[in-house]
mmCIF file of C-alpha atoms in Angstrom:
data_model
loop_
_atom_site.group_PDB
_atom_site.id
_atom_site.type_symbol
_atom_site.label_atom_id
_atom_site.label_comp_id
_atom_site.label_asym_id
_atom_site.label_seq_id
_atom_site.Cartn_x
_atom_site.Cartn_y
_atom_site.Cartn_z
ATOM 1 C CA MET V 1 0.489 0.138 -0.099
ATOM 2 C CA ASP V 2 1.317 3.173 -1.278
ATOM 3 C CA VAL V 3 2.653 4.897 2.467
ATOM 4 C CA THR V 4 0.317 8.401 2.350
ATOM 5 C CA THR V 5 -2.340 6.069 2.014
ATOM 6 C CA PRO V 6 -4.581 6.008 5.639
ATOM 7 C CA ALA V 7 -5.294 2.344 6.486
ATOM 8 C CA ASN V 8 -8.720 3.046 7.273
ATOM 9 C CA ALA V 9 -9.341 4.269 3.617
ATOM 10 C CA PRO V 10 -11.563 1.969 1.720
ATOM 11 C CA TRP V 11 -10.498 0.689 -1.331
ATOM 12 C CA LEU V 12 -12.706 1.728 -4.914
ATOM 13 C CA ILE V 13 -13.011 -1.504 -7.676
ATOM 14 C CA VAL V 14 -13.574 -1.155 -10.699
ATOM 15 C CA GLY V 15 -14.883 -3.995 -13.024
ATOM 16 C CA LEU V 16 -14.941 -2.479 -16.580
ATOM 17 C CA GLY V 17 -17.534 -3.593 -19.173
ATOM 18 C CA ASN V 18 -20.628 -2.527 -20.936
ATOM 19 C CA PRO V 19 -24.065 -2.126 -19.418
ATOM 20 C CA GLY V 20 -27.016 -3.741 -20.740
ATOM 21 C CA PRO V 21 -27.553 -7.586 -21.792
ATOM 22 C CA GLU V 22 -26.310 -8.242 -25.517
ATOM 23 C CA TYR V 23 -22.972 -7.682 -23.528
ATOM 24 C CA ALA V 24 -22.707 -9.615 -21.320
ATOM 25 C CA MET V 25 -21.096 -11.996 -21.753
ATOM 26 C CA ASN V 26 -19.079 -10.555 -24.357
ATOM 27 C CA ARG V 27 -14.494 -10.425 -23.699
ATOM 28 C CA HIS V 28 -14.232 -7.313 -22.880
ATOM 29 C CA ASN V 29 -16.840 -7.580 -20.301
ATOM 30 C CA VAL V 30 -14.758 -10.018 -17.926
ATOM 31 C CA GLY V 31 -14.469 -6.980 -15.339
ATOM 32 C CA PHE V 32 -18.118 -7.025 -14.428
ATOM 33 C CA MET V 33 -17.869 -10.878 -14.497
ATOM 34 C CA VAL V 34 -15.252 -10.360 -11.346
ATOM 35 C CA ALA V 35 -17.545 -7.884 -9.874
ATOM 36 C CA ASP V 36 -20.003 -9.832 -9.586
ATOM 37 C CA LEU V 37 -18.409 -12.917 -8.328
ATOM 38 C CA LEU V 38 -16.938 -10.065 -5.363
ATOM 39 C CA ALA V 39 -20.320 -8.683 -4.542
ATOM 40 C CA GLU V 40 -21.953 -12.550 -4.839
ATOM 41 C CA ARG V 41 -18.439 -13.840 -1.963
ATOM 42 C CA ILE V 42 -19.691 -10.350 0.203
ATOM 43 C CA GLY V 43 -22.873 -11.246 0.053
ATOM 44 C CA GLY V 44 -24.324 -7.783 -1.569
ATOM 45 C CA ARG V 45 -26.161 -6.718 -4.598
ATOM 46 C CA PHE V 46 -25.685 -4.167 -6.455
ATOM 47 C CA LYS V 47 -27.502 -0.851 -7.293
ATOM 48 C CA ARG V 48 -28.031 2.734 -8.532
ATOM 49 C CA ALA V 49 -25.137 4.873 -7.144
ATOM 50 C CA GLY V 50 -26.551 8.396 -6.284
ATOM 51 C CA LYS V 51 -25.941 10.748 -9.042
ATOM 52 C CA ALA V 52 -22.965 8.349 -9.909
ATOM 53 C CA GLN V 53 -23.501 6.626 -13.399
ATOM 54 C CA ALA V 54 -22.682 3.125 -12.281
ATOM 55 C CA GLN V 55 -23.368 0.434 -9.365
ATOM 56 C CA VAL V 56 -21.939 -0.246 -6.254
ATOM 57 C CA VAL V 57 -21.930 -2.645 -3.727
ATOM 58 C CA GLU V 58 -20.368 -1.827 -0.810
ATOM 59 C CA GLY V 59 -18.499 -4.542 1.926
ATOM 60 C CA ARG V 60 -15.677 -5.832 3.800
ATOM 61 C CA ILE V 61 -13.218 -8.256 2.464
ATOM 62 C CA GLY V 62 -10.760 -10.289 4.402
ATOM 63 C CA PRO V 63 -10.937 -11.848 7.917
ATOM 64 C CA VAL V 64 -11.628 -9.438 11.185
ATOM 65 C CA GLY V 65 -8.126 -7.690 12.476
ATOM 66 C CA PRO V 66 -6.178 -5.222 10.034
ATOM 67 C CA THR V 67 -5.904 -7.087 7.372
ATOM 68 C CA ASN V 68 -9.759 -6.540 6.999
ATOM 69 C CA ARG V 69 -10.790 -3.799 4.241
ATOM 70 C CA ARG V 70 -13.972 -1.530 3.500
ATOM 71 C CA VAL V 71 -14.556 -1.660 0.179
ATOM 72 C CA VAL V 72 -16.644 -0.453 -2.455
ATOM 73 C CA LEU V 73 -17.303 -2.571 -5.775
ATOM 74 C CA ALA V 74 -18.310 -0.613 -8.862
ATOM 75 C CA LYS V 75 -19.581 -1.399 -12.766
ATOM 76 C CA PRO V 76 -19.595 1.798 -14.483
ATOM 77 C CA MET V 77 -23.152 2.676 -16.279
ATOM 78 C CA SER V 78 -21.304 4.615 -18.765
ATOM 79 C CA TYR V 79 -20.184 2.494 -21.625
ATOM 80 C CA MET V 80 -16.336 1.431 -21.323
ATOM 81 C CA ASN V 81 -14.954 4.670 -23.569
ATOM 82 C CA LEU V 82 -16.552 7.049 -20.764
ATOM 83 C CA SER V 83 -15.415 4.892 -17.484
ATOM 84 C CA GLY V 84 -13.516 7.933 -15.730
ATOM 85 C CA GLY V 85 -16.467 9.667 -14.864
ATOM 86 C CA PRO V 86 -18.622 7.598 -13.430
ATOM 87 C CA VAL V 87 -15.507 6.167 -11.730
ATOM 88 C CA ASN V 88 -13.574 9.378 -10.678
ATOM 89 C CA ALA V 89 -17.430 10.585 -8.957
ATOM 90 C CA LEU V 90 -17.335 7.662 -7.571
ATOM 91 C CA ARG V 91 -14.440 7.468 -6.529
ATOM 92 C CA ASP V 92 -14.295 11.344 -5.199
ATOM 93 C CA PHE V 93 -17.863 10.601 -2.814
ATOM 94 C CA TYR V 94 -16.141 7.344 -0.814
ATOM 95 C CA LYS V 95 -13.032 9.697 -0.275
ATOM 96 C CA VAL V 96 -10.495 6.304 -2.261
ATOM 97 C CA PRO V 97 -7.639 7.332 -2.715
ATOM 98 C CA VAL V 98 -5.858 7.088 -6.566
ATOM 99 C CA ALA V 99 -3.633 4.210 -5.112
ATOM 100 C CA ASN V 100 -6.923 1.962 -3.989
ATOM 101 C CA VAL V 101 -8.943 2.252 -6.632
ATOM 102 C CA VAL V 102 -7.778 -1.632 -8.504
ATOM 103 C CA ALA V 103 -9.480 -1.548 -12.698
ATOM 104 C CA VAL V 104 -10.223 -5.146 -13.401
ATOM 105 C CA HIS V 105 -10.046 -5.628 -17.179
ATOM 106 C CA ASP V 106 -9.310 -7.264 -20.347
ATOM 107 C CA GLU V 107 -6.171 -7.433 -22.222
ATOM 108 C CA LEU V 108 -5.360 -7.811 -25.183
ATOM 109 C CA ASP V 109 -1.664 -8.813 -25.099
ATOM 110 C CA ILE V 110 -1.661 -11.335 -22.389
ATOM 111 C CA ASP V 111 -3.027 -14.944 -23.457
ATOM 112 C CA TYR V 112 -7.339 -16.145 -22.736
ATOM 113 C CA GLY V 113 -6.935 -17.038 -18.326
ATOM 114 C CA VAL V 114 -3.766 -15.607 -17.910
ATOM 115 C CA LEU V 115 -3.353 -12.665 -14.978
ATOM 116 C CA ARG V 116 -1.335 -9.821 -14.466
ATOM 117 C CA LEU V 117 -1.390 -7.431 -11.180
ATOM 118 C CA LYS V 118 0.294 -3.891 -11.723
ATOM 119 C CA LEU V 119 0.762 -0.021 -10.396
ATOM 120 C CA GLY V 120 0.102 2.129 -12.770
ATOM 121 C CA GLY V 121 1.451 1.978 -16.468
ATOM 122 C CA GLY V 122 -0.170 3.047 -19.993
ATOM 123 C CA ASP V 123 -3.300 1.708 -21.011
ATOM 124 C CA ASN V 124 -2.034 -0.043 -23.727
ATOM 125 C CA GLY V 125 -5.125 1.437 -25.925
ATOM 126 C CA HIS V 126 -7.771 0.162 -23.769
ATOM 127 C CA ASN V 127 -10.343 2.697 -23.565
ATOM 128 C CA GLY V 128 -11.814 1.870 -20.503
ATOM 129 C CA LEU V 129 -8.497 2.852 -18.693
ATOM 130 C CA LYS V 130 -7.870 5.618 -20.857
ATOM 131 C CA SER V 131 -10.716 7.814 -19.421
ATOM 132 C CA MET V 132 -10.291 6.300 -16.421
ATOM 133 C CA THR V 133 -6.762 7.522 -16.361
ATOM 134 C CA LYS V 134 -7.726 10.909 -17.872
ATOM 135 C CA ALA V 135 -10.131 11.822 -15.322
ATOM 136 C CA PHE V 136 -7.561 11.145 -12.086
ATOM 137 C CA GLY V 137 -3.865 9.751 -13.333
ATOM 138 C CA ALA V 138 -2.403 6.373 -13.525
ATOM 139 C CA GLU V 139 -1.565 5.859 -10.174
ATOM 140 C CA TYR V 140 -4.261 2.806 -9.884
ATOM 141 C CA HIS V 141 -3.897 -0.865 -9.923
ATOM 142 C CA ARG V 142 -4.887 -3.263 -12.802
ATOM 143 C CA VAL V 143 -6.142 -6.816 -12.451
ATOM 144 C CA ARG V 144 -5.399 -7.964 -16.254
ATOM 145 C CA PHE V 145 -7.224 -11.215 -17.347
ATOM 146 C CA GLY V 146 -6.121 -11.726 -20.611
ATOM 147 C CA ILE V 147 -7.948 -12.630 -23.488
ATOM 148 C CA GLY V 148 -5.459 -13.696 -26.334
ATOM 149 C CA ARG V 149 -5.372 -11.956 -29.646
ATOM 150 C CA PRO V 150 -7.888 -11.449 -32.328
ATOM 151 C CA PRO V 151 -7.262 -14.634 -34.631
ATOM 152 C CA GLY V 152 -6.481 -14.027 -38.343
ATOM 153 C CA ARG V 153 -8.004 -10.665 -39.921
ATOM 154 C CA MET V 154 -11.038 -9.899 -37.075
ATOM 155 C CA GLN V 155 -10.683 -6.747 -35.763
ATOM 156 C CA VAL V 156 -9.626 -5.447 -32.357
ATOM 157 C CA ALA V 157 -13.572 -3.919 -31.635
ATOM 158 C CA ASP V 158 -14.834 -6.993 -33.106
ATOM 159 C CA PHE V 159 -13.082 -9.447 -30.938
ATOM 160 C CA VAL V 160 -14.070 -7.852 -27.542
ATOM 161 C CA LEU V 161 -17.388 -7.275 -28.961
ATOM 162 C CA LYS V 162 -17.864 -11.126 -29.156
ATOM 163 C CA ASP V 163 -18.958 -13.376 -26.768
ATOM 164 C CA PHE V 164 -16.221 -15.780 -25.062
ATOM 165 C CA SER V 165 -16.203 -18.636 -27.616
ATOM 166 C CA SER V 166 -17.908 -22.276 -26.278
ATOM 167 C CA ALA V 167 -13.926 -23.674 -26.087
ATOM 168 C CA GLU V 168 -12.817 -20.932 -23.208
ATOM 169 C CA ARG V 169 -16.615 -20.740 -21.832
ATOM 170 C CA LYS V 170 -15.400 -24.290 -20.535
ATOM 171 C CA GLU V 171 -13.022 -22.727 -18.219
ATOM 172 C CA LEU V 172 -14.237 -19.419 -17.888
ATOM 173 C CA ASP V 173 -15.842 -19.599 -14.206
ATOM 174 C CA TYR V 174 -12.398 -20.717 -13.183
ATOM 175 C CA PHE V 175 -10.360 -17.932 -14.391
ATOM 176 C CA VAL V 176 -13.017 -15.373 -12.686
ATOM 177 C CA ASP V 177 -12.819 -16.937 -9.475
ATOM 178 C CA ARG V 178 -8.308 -16.812 -10.108
ATOM 179 C CA ALA V 179 -8.987 -13.232 -10.945
ATOM 180 C CA ALA V 180 -11.980 -12.357 -7.676
ATOM 181 C CA ASP V 181 -9.189 -14.270 -5.257
ATOM 182 C CA ALA V 182 -6.302 -12.010 -6.964
ATOM 183 C CA VAL V 183 -8.043 -9.011 -6.686
ATOM 184 C CA GLU V 184 -9.171 -10.036 -2.735
ATOM 185 C CA CYS V 185 -5.337 -10.765 -2.200
ATOM 186 C CA LEU V 186 -4.585 -7.156 -3.670
ATOM 187 C CA VAL V 187 -6.729 -5.500 -1.537
ATOM 188 C CA ILE V 188 -5.364 -7.547 1.911
ATOM 189 C CA GLU V 189 -2.286 -8.428 1.491
ATOM 190 C CA GLY V 190 -0.791 -5.879 -1.470
ATOM 191 C CA LEU V 191 -0.247 -6.299 -4.644
ATOM 192 C CA GLU V 192 3.493 -8.170 -4.296
ATOM 193 C CA ARG V 193 2.071 -10.739 -2.338
ATOM 194 C CA ALA V 194 -0.696 -10.795 -5.323
ATOM 195 C CA GLN V 195 1.718 -10.239 -8.100
ATOM 196 C CA SER V 196 3.940 -13.872 -6.526
ATOM 197 C CA THR V 197 0.947 -15.364 -6.472
ATOM 198 C CA TYR V 198 -0.915 -14.585 -9.347
ATOM 199 C CA ASN V 199 1.231 -12.981 -11.820
ATOM 200 C CA SER V 200 1.325 -16.793 -13.785
#
């Protein structure tokens, strides 16, 4: 954790995706899938967040004691390329330091199901990250969920907005579960421990 971050500051865990049933199983929506599982784990249900264009669940993760963390799970309802506005509104409302923001998102340059965790860096062409970085800077955490590159000459935009293939879906629940574990480890035990455990 950043030394300037108060120990009692909440964490804002943002699953990136597009709202609407037609996008629900898209590769681009894997962040929503991880956020939904985390909400299930803490026994919460997403609900509209006041004036912010997002759905949120508030709760706590981790064992009772000093490593128990207050978290706000969020799914922006603004479409991917405008995620920064809703996330920044939630960050202001809940008084979350930038270093306590975690974006869970799909990543083209990593093989399917592979995870990479990091703090800061570029957006690698990801419109959700681009919008967040423009809104409040790049020094937030990322949990990058590999979806691989599009086959043949398929355009990237078409690939990310397609549903996971039937072969991919066989392992999807396992990989989403593992990504949720990685988010919990990051928040409870810190980036280094989470990287050593989950950066496969």
